[in-house]
């Protein structure tokens, strides 16, 4: 197996070594291709990602990604959006469940997965910026909706056989189209479903997170709901994600580059380490993936944590402790 390693910016550079120390502990002989991509590179060279980087990534089986700063500058194009499109990573899979000893802001047990369409919707990249107006075109296609709905159905079948389709079909035509395609795919797969308007979903997710299992939604809604879900699950430092296509995959923590804590060595590496777990699961290394889960459980049980979880340990301390236990 050959992986591209992209630490990125800010805490990406700190959580990646911790994640790699866990991966290396398995001695799987995985070949790594280190790439510098991100805002730092853009500041230095005027380009955040080059065609050569994409070509090198295409020679790998998948990408392990840290975090990248995306400044609110209209001249800067999001690297992640480009990678998701170029590699056609259409399914963004984000699991959420409480981890050991993590204080949760809401009560109740839960275990749900957000399945977010990752290549179109509000992030289609069709935009116009004029003097007095700006336009963003929200593109939702049959192909894009069908394939993400198929992904959600196959996950639902391995779980409870049910999914919740989240949309704003009462206002947006593009979403009534998405809803209709998704319900068709659910019926064809014999997966039961219910529907939620995204605003009601944002509200109910906090009140009754335990009601949900597989949530299927469009790009921007999935982006926002998953940060909300991360708060419910105890913090961004704990939540991993997978971006999956038919050929390539990219694994990354949900969090960004967290400039407010970057350089201090206190970022929680668990989200990045659980992203390694998702990568190993994807690669069929189920035993190794399970042992990461157990090791994370064990350090949390001992309250061996970074400051976001109330502990006094560093990113590296926690990474090494998990690496020792796998
Ligand atoms: P970006 O501009 O790259 O998206 P951001 O700061 O806007 O960065 P996040 O990086 O997602 O967004 O961070 C949001 C908040 O969560 C910040 O206060 C950050 O410190 C905190 N946070 C994010 N990741 C972690 C982590 N791994 N450990 C501890 N705190 C984290």
mmCIF file of C-alpha atoms and ligand atoms in Angstrom:
data_model
loop_
_atom_site.group_PDB
_atom_site.id
_atom_site.type_symbol
_atom_site.label_atom_id
_atom_site.label_comp_id
_atom_site.label_asym_id
_atom_site.label_seq_id
_atom_site.Cartn_x
_atom_site.Cartn_y
_atom_site.Cartn_z
ATOM 1 C CA UNK A 1 0.000 0.000 0.000
ATOM 2 C CA UNK A 2 1.248 3.484 -0.868
ATOM 3 C CA UNK A 3 -0.167 6.583 0.821
ATOM 4 C CA UNK A 4 0.274 10.307 0.262
ATOM 5 C CA UNK A 5 0.884 12.141 3.544
ATOM 6 C CA UNK A 6 -0.222 15.777 3.670
ATOM 7 C CA UNK A 7 0.253 17.414 7.097
ATOM 8 C CA UNK A 8 -0.939 20.814 5.755
ATOM 9 C CA UNK A 9 -1.057 23.907 7.974
ATOM 10 C CA UNK A 10 -1.388 24.825 11.654
ATOM 11 C CA UNK A 11 -2.198 21.869 13.891
ATOM 12 C CA UNK A 12 -2.205 19.603 10.830
ATOM 13 C CA UNK A 13 1.598 19.642 11.194
ATOM 14 C CA UNK A 14 1.263 18.592 14.850
ATOM 15 C CA UNK A 15 -1.424 15.900 14.695
ATOM 16 C CA UNK A 16 0.085 14.199 11.637
ATOM 17 C CA UNK A 17 3.284 12.967 13.369
ATOM 18 C CA UNK A 18 1.108 11.585 16.180
ATOM 19 C CA UNK A 19 -1.135 9.807 13.663
ATOM 20 C CA UNK A 20 1.895 8.423 11.813
ATOM 21 C CA UNK A 21 3.447 7.126 15.028
ATOM 22 C CA UNK A 22 0.306 5.017 15.522
ATOM 23 C CA UNK A 23 0.318 3.826 11.906
ATOM 24 C CA UNK A 24 4.039 2.980 12.081
ATOM 25 C CA UNK A 25 3.497 0.941 15.245
ATOM 26 C CA UNK A 26 1.788 -1.742 13.124
ATOM 27 C CA UNK A 27 4.859 -2.227 10.942
ATOM 28 C CA UNK A 28 2.717 -2.765 7.860
ATOM 29 C CA UNK A 29 5.440 -1.618 5.471
ATOM 30 C CA UNK A 30 3.241 1.105 4.030
ATOM 31 C CA UNK A 31 5.096 3.350 1.566
ATOM 32 C CA UNK A 32 4.643 7.067 2.312
ATOM 33 C CA UNK A 33 4.914 9.960 -0.106
ATOM 34 C CA UNK A 34 5.245 13.249 1.815
ATOM 35 C CA UNK A 35 3.682 16.280 0.146
ATOM 36 C CA UNK A 36 3.681 19.938 1.061
ATOM 37 C CA UNK A 37 0.272 21.327 0.187
ATOM 38 C CA UNK A 38 -1.692 24.179 1.746
ATOM 39 C CA UNK A 39 -1.920 27.823 2.685
ATOM 40 C CA UNK A 40 1.704 27.996 3.852
ATOM 41 C CA UNK A 41 2.810 26.862 0.423
ATOM 42 C CA UNK A 42 0.467 29.400 -1.199
ATOM 43 C CA UNK A 43 2.020 32.215 0.847
ATOM 44 C CA UNK A 44 5.477 31.064 -0.171
ATOM 45 C CA UNK A 45 4.940 30.149 -3.810
ATOM 46 C CA UNK A 46 1.557 31.569 -4.845
ATOM 47 C CA UNK A 47 0.190 28.063 -5.322
ATOM 48 C CA UNK A 48 -1.375 25.918 -2.587
ATOM 49 C CA UNK A 49 -1.337 22.760 -4.656
ATOM 50 C CA UNK A 50 0.358 22.056 -7.980
ATOM 51 C CA UNK A 51 -0.558 19.718 -10.804
ATOM 52 C CA UNK A 52 2.532 17.668 -9.878
ATOM 53 C CA UNK A 53 1.125 17.127 -6.383
ATOM 54 C CA UNK A 54 -2.113 15.790 -7.849
ATOM 55 C CA UNK A 55 -0.142 13.533 -10.189
ATOM 56 C CA UNK A 56 1.849 12.126 -7.228
ATOM 57 C CA UNK A 57 -1.371 11.597 -5.255
ATOM 58 C CA UNK A 58 -2.866 9.694 -8.195
ATOM 59 C CA UNK A 59 0.048 7.252 -7.953
ATOM 60 C CA UNK A 60 -0.913 6.462 -4.342
ATOM 61 C CA UNK A 61 -3.797 4.347 -3.046
ATOM 62 C CA UNK A 62 -5.073 7.050 -0.727
ATOM 63 C CA UNK A 63 -4.229 10.261 1.122
ATOM 64 C CA UNK A 64 -3.756 10.846 4.832
ATOM 65 C CA UNK A 65 -4.485 14.509 5.405
ATOM 66 C CA UNK A 66 -3.891 16.789 8.415
ATOM 67 C CA UNK A 67 -5.598 20.152 8.081
ATOM 68 C CA UNK A 68 -5.352 23.126 5.785
ATOM 69 C CA UNK A 69 -6.095 26.781 6.396
ATOM 70 C CA UNK A 70 -8.636 28.179 3.931
ATOM 71 C CA UNK A 71 -8.568 31.985 4.244
ATOM 72 C CA UNK A 72 -11.676 33.982 3.296
ATOM 73 C CA UNK A 73 -9.823 35.392 0.275
ATOM 74 C CA UNK A 74 -11.666 35.241 -3.078
ATOM 75 C CA UNK A 75 -8.326 34.632 -4.847
ATOM 76 C CA UNK A 76 -7.653 31.488 -2.812
ATOM 77 C CA UNK A 77 -9.282 28.276 -3.980
ATOM 78 C CA UNK A 78 -9.880 25.592 -1.372
ATOM 79 C CA UNK A 79 -7.380 22.761 -1.763
ATOM 80 C CA UNK A 80 -9.722 20.216 -0.244
ATOM 81 C CA UNK A 81 -12.549 21.146 -2.592
ATOM 82 C CA UNK A 82 -10.140 20.736 -5.519
ATOM 83 C CA UNK A 83 -8.850 17.376 -4.274
ATOM 84 C CA UNK A 84 -12.354 16.069 -3.644
ATOM 85 C CA UNK A 85 -13.324 17.026 -7.189
ATOM 86 C CA UNK A 86 -10.154 15.944 -8.989
ATOM 87 C CA UNK A 87 -10.067 12.548 -7.255
ATOM 88 C CA UNK A 88 -13.869 12.302 -7.420
ATOM 89 C CA UNK A 89 -14.135 11.636 -3.678
ATOM 90 C CA UNK A 90 -17.891 11.903 -3.718
ATOM 91 C CA UNK A 91 -18.757 10.356 -0.348
ATOM 92 C CA UNK A 92 -17.818 12.123 2.857
ATOM 93 C CA UNK A 93 -18.382 9.725 5.741
ATOM 94 C CA UNK A 94 -18.357 11.147 9.249
ATOM 95 C CA UNK A 95 -19.138 8.878 12.218
ATOM 96 C CA UNK A 96 -20.131 10.274 15.623
ATOM 97 C CA UNK A 97 -20.422 8.467 18.924
ATOM 98 C CA UNK A 98 -19.393 9.310 22.472
ATOM 99 C CA UNK A 99 -15.901 8.231 23.523
ATOM 100 C CA UNK A 100 -14.890 7.128 27.033
ATOM 101 C CA UNK A 101 -14.802 9.802 29.738
ATOM 102 C CA UNK A 102 -15.585 12.645 27.338
ATOM 103 C CA UNK A 103 -17.999 15.197 28.769
ATOM 104 C CA UNK A 104 -20.889 15.720 26.402
ATOM 105 C CA UNK A 105 -22.866 18.952 26.180
ATOM 106 C CA UNK A 106 -26.137 17.048 25.622
ATOM 107 C CA UNK A 107 -27.423 13.952 27.334
ATOM 108 C CA UNK A 108 -28.222 10.657 25.697
ATOM 109 C CA UNK A 109 -26.410 7.894 23.960
ATOM 110 C CA UNK A 110 -25.925 8.068 20.208
ATOM 111 C CA UNK A 111 -24.092 6.489 17.315
ATOM 112 C CA UNK A 112 -24.768 8.018 13.915
ATOM 113 C CA UNK A 113 -22.964 8.641 10.635
ATOM 114 C CA UNK A 114 -23.301 11.677 8.409
ATOM 115 C CA UNK A 115 -23.011 10.781 4.722
ATOM 116 C CA UNK A 116 -22.367 14.032 2.898
ATOM 117 C CA UNK A 117 -22.299 14.476 -0.867
ATOM 118 C CA UNK A 118 -18.828 15.834 -1.462
ATOM 119 C CA UNK A 119 -18.406 17.085 -5.031
ATOM 120 C CA UNK A 120 -21.375 19.251 -5.972
ATOM 121 C CA UNK A 121 -24.165 21.281 -4.299
ATOM 122 C CA UNK A 122 -23.025 24.657 -2.984
ATOM 123 C CA UNK A 123 -19.376 23.650 -3.455
ATOM 124 C CA UNK A 124 -19.671 22.988 -7.197
ATOM 125 C CA UNK A 125 -17.252 25.835 -7.805
ATOM 126 C CA UNK A 126 -19.510 27.663 -10.267
ATOM 127 C CA UNK A 127 -19.311 31.207 -8.945
ATOM 128 C CA UNK A 128 -19.292 34.795 -10.131
ATOM 129 C CA UNK A 129 -18.087 37.794 -8.193
ATOM 130 C CA UNK A 130 -19.228 41.203 -9.520
ATOM 131 C CA UNK A 131 -19.040 44.718 -8.163
ATOM 132 C CA UNK A 132 -22.564 44.694 -6.705
ATOM 133 C CA UNK A 133 -23.496 41.049 -6.534
ATOM 134 C CA UNK A 134 -22.054 37.575 -6.221
ATOM 135 C CA UNK A 135 -23.500 34.282 -7.448
ATOM 136 C CA UNK A 136 -22.886 30.714 -6.355
ATOM 137 C CA UNK A 137 -24.605 28.042 -8.410
ATOM 138 C CA UNK A 138 -25.884 25.057 -6.444
ATOM 139 C CA UNK A 139 -25.620 22.088 -8.770
ATOM 140 C CA UNK A 140 -27.332 18.814 -7.868
ATOM 141 C CA UNK A 141 -27.199 16.076 -10.494
ATOM 142 C CA UNK A 142 -28.928 12.718 -10.803
ATOM 143 C CA UNK A 143 -25.584 10.917 -11.019
ATOM 144 C CA UNK A 144 -24.208 12.739 -7.968
ATOM 145 C CA UNK A 145 -27.327 12.135 -5.896
ATOM 146 C CA UNK A 146 -27.705 8.500 -6.930
ATOM 147 C CA UNK A 147 -24.166 7.492 -6.089
ATOM 148 C CA UNK A 148 -24.149 9.157 -2.664
ATOM 149 C CA UNK A 149 -27.560 7.633 -1.897
ATOM 150 C CA UNK A 150 -26.203 4.208 -2.899
ATOM 151 C CA UNK A 151 -23.283 4.715 -0.468
ATOM 152 C CA UNK A 152 -25.660 5.692 2.324
ATOM 153 C CA UNK A 153 -27.865 2.661 1.590
ATOM 154 C CA UNK A 154 -24.952 0.257 1.693
ATOM 155 C CA UNK A 155 -23.917 1.700 5.076
ATOM 156 C CA UNK A 156 -27.523 1.561 6.327
ATOM 157 C CA UNK A 157 -27.789 -2.107 5.325
ATOM 158 C CA UNK A 158 -24.757 -2.915 7.491
ATOM 159 C CA UNK A 159 -26.368 -1.048 10.394
ATOM 160 C CA UNK A 160 -30.097 -0.655 11.103
ATOM 161 C CA UNK A 161 -31.434 -0.656 7.549
ATOM 162 C CA UNK A 162 -32.701 2.889 7.941
ATOM 163 C CA UNK A 163 -31.591 6.345 6.898
ATOM 164 C CA UNK A 164 -32.687 9.951 7.325
ATOM 165 C CA UNK A 165 -32.589 12.134 4.223
ATOM 166 C CA UNK A 166 -31.824 15.730 5.210
ATOM 167 C CA UNK A 167 -32.771 18.529 2.808
ATOM 168 C CA UNK A 168 -34.584 21.823 2.351
ATOM 169 C CA UNK A 169 -36.951 20.601 -0.352
ATOM 170 C CA UNK A 170 -39.748 22.907 0.779
ATOM 171 C CA UNK A 171 -37.739 25.903 -0.481
ATOM 172 C CA UNK A 172 -35.036 24.682 -2.865
ATOM 173 C CA UNK A 173 -35.803 22.957 -6.171
ATOM 174 C CA UNK A 174 -32.324 21.445 -6.173
ATOM 175 C CA UNK A 175 -33.166 19.792 -2.867
ATOM 176 C CA UNK A 176 -36.550 18.456 -3.920
ATOM 177 C CA UNK A 177 -34.655 16.857 -6.823
ATOM 178 C CA UNK A 178 -32.044 15.442 -4.386
ATOM 179 C CA UNK A 179 -34.817 14.149 -2.116
ATOM 180 C CA UNK A 180 -36.664 12.442 -4.978
ATOM 181 C CA UNK A 181 -33.546 10.727 -6.310
ATOM 182 C CA UNK A 182 -32.524 9.576 -2.805
ATOM 183 C CA UNK A 183 -35.955 8.198 -1.902
ATOM 184 C CA UNK A 184 -35.935 6.277 -5.205
ATOM 185 C CA UNK A 185 -32.549 4.738 -4.400
ATOM 186 C CA UNK A 186 -33.692 3.881 -0.847
ATOM 187 C CA UNK A 187 -36.809 2.091 -2.149
ATOM 188 C CA UNK A 188 -34.789 0.180 -4.735
ATOM 189 C CA UNK A 189 -32.424 -0.986 -1.950
ATOM 190 C CA UNK A 190 -35.213 -1.813 0.515
ATOM 191 C CA UNK A 191 -33.773 0.674 2.992
ATOM 192 C CA UNK A 192 -36.404 2.416 5.095
ATOM 193 C CA UNK A 193 -36.100 6.176 5.368
ATOM 194 C CA UNK A 194 -37.532 9.305 6.870
ATOM 195 C CA UNK A 195 -36.975 12.920 5.862
ATOM 196 C CA UNK A 196 -35.931 15.952 7.875
ATOM 197 C CA UNK A 197 -35.693 19.584 6.867
ATOM 198 C CA UNK A 198 -32.152 20.702 7.594
ATOM 199 C CA UNK A 199 -33.184 23.404 10.071
ATOM 200 C CA UNK A 200 -35.321 20.941 12.055
ATOM 201 C CA UNK A 201 -32.438 18.463 11.867
ATOM 202 C CA UNK A 202 -29.990 20.997 13.341
ATOM 203 C CA UNK A 203 -32.387 21.458 16.258
ATOM 204 C CA UNK A 204 -33.315 17.819 16.841
ATOM 205 C CA UNK A 205 -29.747 16.557 16.565
ATOM 206 C CA UNK A 206 -28.985 18.386 19.799
ATOM 207 C CA UNK A 207 -32.154 17.287 21.583
ATOM 208 C CA UNK A 208 -32.378 13.654 20.418
ATOM 209 C CA UNK A 209 -29.108 12.547 18.801
ATOM 210 C CA UNK A 210 -29.899 8.932 19.724
ATOM 211 C CA UNK A 211 -32.817 8.886 17.246
ATOM 212 C CA UNK A 212 -30.505 8.926 14.220
ATOM 213 C CA UNK A 213 -28.368 6.325 12.503
ATOM 214 C CA UNK A 214 -27.395 7.192 8.894
ATOM 215 C CA UNK A 215 -27.966 10.805 7.817
ATOM 216 C CA UNK A 216 -27.773 11.466 4.077
ATOM 217 C CA UNK A 217 -27.418 15.048 2.922
ATOM 218 C CA UNK A 218 -25.946 17.534 0.453
ATOM 219 C CA UNK A 219 -22.519 19.163 0.601
ATOM 220 C CA UNK A 220 -22.986 22.406 2.559
ATOM 221 C CA UNK A 221 -25.642 21.010 4.907
ATOM 222 C CA UNK A 222 -23.374 18.059 5.699
ATOM 223 C CA UNK A 223 -20.469 20.407 6.339
ATOM 224 C CA UNK A 224 -22.429 22.440 8.866
ATOM 225 C CA UNK A 225 -24.270 19.546 10.531
ATOM 226 C CA UNK A 226 -21.031 17.661 11.052
ATOM 227 C CA UNK A 227 -19.448 20.508 13.017
ATOM 228 C CA UNK A 228 -22.598 20.544 15.140
ATOM 229 C CA UNK A 229 -22.334 16.777 15.537
ATOM 230 C CA UNK A 230 -18.675 17.161 16.569
ATOM 231 C CA UNK A 231 -19.754 19.520 19.355
ATOM 232 C CA UNK A 232 -22.333 16.956 20.488
ATOM 233 C CA UNK A 233 -19.647 14.244 20.447
ATOM 234 C CA UNK A 234 -17.358 16.251 22.724
ATOM 235 C CA UNK A 235 -15.212 18.328 20.382
ATOM 236 C CA UNK A 236 -13.570 18.666 16.999
ATOM 237 C CA UNK A 237 -10.399 17.074 18.299
ATOM 238 C CA UNK A 238 -12.142 13.692 18.447
ATOM 239 C CA UNK A 239 -13.891 13.338 15.095
ATOM 240 C CA UNK A 240 -12.416 11.642 12.005
ATOM 241 C CA UNK A 241 -13.711 11.441 8.456
ATOM 242 C CA UNK A 242 -13.263 9.571 5.202
ATOM 243 C CA UNK A 243 -13.661 10.999 1.698
ATOM 244 C CA UNK A 244 -14.276 8.046 -0.570
ATOM 245 C CA UNK A 245 -14.529 7.679 -4.325
ATOM 246 C CA UNK A 246 -14.576 4.646 -6.581
ATOM 247 C CA UNK A 247 -10.814 4.787 -7.114
ATOM 248 C CA UNK A 248 -9.202 6.965 -4.427
ATOM 249 C CA UNK A 249 -9.839 7.899 -0.808
ATOM 250 C CA UNK A 250 -8.680 10.626 1.554
ATOM 251 C CA UNK A 251 -8.795 10.418 5.348
ATOM 252 C CA UNK A 252 -8.716 13.497 7.568
ATOM 253 C CA UNK A 253 -9.841 14.841 10.905
ATOM 254 C CA UNK A 254 -12.958 17.010 10.644
ATOM 255 C CA UNK A 255 -11.212 19.924 12.316
ATOM 256 C CA UNK A 256 -9.385 22.686 10.493
ATOM 257 C CA UNK A 257 -5.907 24.071 11.127
ATOM 258 C CA UNK A 258 -6.971 25.742 14.429
ATOM 259 C CA UNK A 259 -4.643 28.769 14.231
ATOM 260 C CA UNK A 260 -5.669 29.727 17.796
ATOM 261 C CA UNK A 261 -3.793 26.741 19.267
ATOM 262 C CA UNK A 262 -1.293 25.983 16.492
ATOM 263 C CA UNK A 263 2.374 25.820 17.537
ATOM 264 C CA UNK A 264 1.577 25.072 21.181
ATOM 265 C CA UNK A 265 1.706 21.283 20.921
ATOM 266 C CA UNK A 266 -1.670 20.890 22.619
ATOM 267 C CA UNK A 267 -3.952 19.861 19.739
ATOM 268 C CA UNK A 268 -5.831 16.646 20.376
ATOM 269 C CA UNK A 269 -4.460 14.018 17.949
ATOM 270 C CA UNK A 270 -7.363 11.579 18.429
ATOM 271 C CA UNK A 271 -9.351 12.824 15.393
ATOM 272 C CA UNK A 272 -6.282 12.290 13.191
ATOM 273 C CA UNK A 273 -5.544 8.903 14.793
ATOM 274 C CA UNK A 274 -9.137 7.759 14.257
ATOM 275 C CA UNK A 275 -8.750 8.904 10.641
ATOM 276 C CA UNK A 276 -5.880 6.403 10.381
ATOM 277 C CA UNK A 277 -8.293 3.843 11.798
ATOM 278 C CA UNK A 278 -10.814 4.658 9.044
ATOM 279 C CA UNK A 279 -8.025 4.352 6.471
ATOM 280 C CA UNK A 280 -7.031 0.908 7.759
ATOM 281 C CA UNK A 281 -10.695 -0.197 7.749
ATOM 282 C CA UNK A 282 -10.986 0.972 4.142
ATOM 283 C CA UNK A 283 -7.826 -1.003 3.311
ATOM 284 C CA UNK A 284 -9.336 -4.149 4.874
ATOM 285 C CA UNK A 285 -7.041 -4.086 7.938
ATOM 286 C CA UNK A 286 -9.903 -4.650 10.367
ATOM 287 C CA UNK A 287 -7.853 -6.029 13.259
ATOM 288 C CA UNK A 288 -5.470 -3.058 13.260
ATOM 289 C CA UNK A 289 -8.431 -0.666 13.039
ATOM 290 C CA UNK A 290 -10.056 -2.299 16.052
ATOM 291 C CA UNK A 291 -6.878 -2.106 18.057
ATOM 292 C CA UNK A 292 -6.729 1.677 17.473
ATOM 293 C CA UNK A 293 -10.248 1.954 18.898
ATOM 294 C CA UNK A 294 -9.220 -0.017 21.969
ATOM 295 C CA UNK A 295 -6.034 2.009 22.489
ATOM 296 C CA UNK A 296 -7.939 5.301 22.239
ATOM 297 C CA UNK A 297 -10.480 3.983 24.740
ATOM 298 C CA UNK A 298 -7.702 3.019 27.063
ATOM 299 C CA UNK A 299 -5.935 6.420 27.124
ATOM 300 C CA UNK A 300 -9.272 8.160 27.619
ATOM 301 C CA UNK A 301 -10.152 5.782 30.451
ATOM 302 C CA UNK A 302 -6.910 6.830 32.152
ATOM 303 C CA UNK A 303 -7.692 10.525 31.523
ATOM 304 C CA UNK A 304 -4.445 10.745 29.576
ATOM 305 C CA UNK A 305 -5.628 13.701 27.490
ATOM 306 C CA UNK A 306 -4.816 17.027 25.882
ATOM 307 C CA UNK A 307 -6.179 20.274 27.429
ATOM 308 C CA UNK A 308 -9.377 20.322 25.298
ATOM 309 C CA UNK A 309 -10.485 17.271 27.334
ATOM 310 C CA UNK A 310 -9.228 18.688 30.617
ATOM 311 C CA UNK A 311 -5.827 16.952 30.654
ATOM 312 C CA UNK A 312 -2.322 18.364 30.697
ATOM 313 C CA UNK A 313 -0.640 16.177 28.090
ATOM 314 C CA UNK A 314 0.759 17.235 24.745
ATOM 315 C CA UNK A 315 -0.215 16.115 21.245
ATOM 316 C CA UNK A 316 2.935 14.027 21.102
ATOM 317 C CA UNK A 317 2.379 12.478 24.586
ATOM 318 C CA UNK A 318 -1.098 11.292 23.627
ATOM 319 C CA UNK A 319 0.036 10.073 20.203
ATOM 320 C CA UNK A 320 2.898 8.070 21.724
ATOM 321 C CA UNK A 321 0.659 6.624 24.441
ATOM 322 C CA UNK A 322 -1.798 5.370 21.818
ATOM 323 C CA UNK A 323 1.020 4.078 19.612
ATOM 324 C CA UNK A 324 2.406 2.065 22.559
ATOM 325 C CA UNK A 325 -0.975 0.419 23.131
ATOM 326 C CA UNK A 326 -1.902 -0.704 19.596
HETATM 327 P P1 LIG B 1 -9.648 26.775 9.815
HETATM 328 O O1 LIG B 1 -9.604 28.198 9.393
HETATM 329 O O2 LIG B 1 -8.450 25.990 9.379
HETATM 330 O O3 LIG B 1 -10.949 26.069 9.492
HETATM 331 P P2 LIG B 1 -10.692 27.210 12.478
HETATM 332 O O4 LIG B 1 -9.998 27.571 13.764
HETATM 333 O O5 LIG B 1 -11.641 28.161 11.896
HETATM 334 O O6 LIG B 1 -9.545 26.788 11.420
HETATM 335 P P3 LIG B 1 -11.042 24.609 13.409
HETATM 336 O O7 LIG B 1 -9.619 24.323 13.162
HETATM 337 O O8 LIG B 1 -11.992 23.548 12.992
HETATM 338 O O9 LIG B 1 -11.503 25.870 12.697
HETATM 339 O O10 LIG B 1 -11.176 24.916 14.962
HETATM 340 C C1 LIG B 1 -12.369 25.346 15.615
HETATM 341 C C2 LIG B 1 -12.108 25.366 17.105
HETATM 342 O O11 LIG B 1 -11.896 24.025 17.587
HETATM 343 C C3 LIG B 1 -10.844 26.149 17.500
HETATM 344 O O12 LIG B 1 -11.076 26.865 18.709
HETATM 345 C C4 LIG B 1 -9.811 25.089 17.724
HETATM 346 O O13 LIG B 1 -8.823 25.433 18.659
HETATM 347 C C5 LIG B 1 -10.627 23.892 18.218
HETATM 348 N N1 LIG B 1 -9.990 22.654 17.737
HETATM 349 C C6 LIG B 1 -9.996 22.194 16.463
HETATM 350 N N2 LIG B 1 -9.295 21.074 16.359
HETATM 351 C C7 LIG B 1 -8.810 20.794 17.592
HETATM 352 C C8 LIG B 1 -7.981 19.760 18.126
HETATM 353 N N3 LIG B 1 -7.512 18.762 17.361
HETATM 354 N N4 LIG B 1 -7.684 19.804 19.441
HETATM 355 C C9 LIG B 1 -8.143 20.781 20.225
HETATM 356 N N5 LIG B 1 -8.937 21.784 19.791
HETATM 357 C C10 LIG B 1 -9.263 21.806 18.495
#
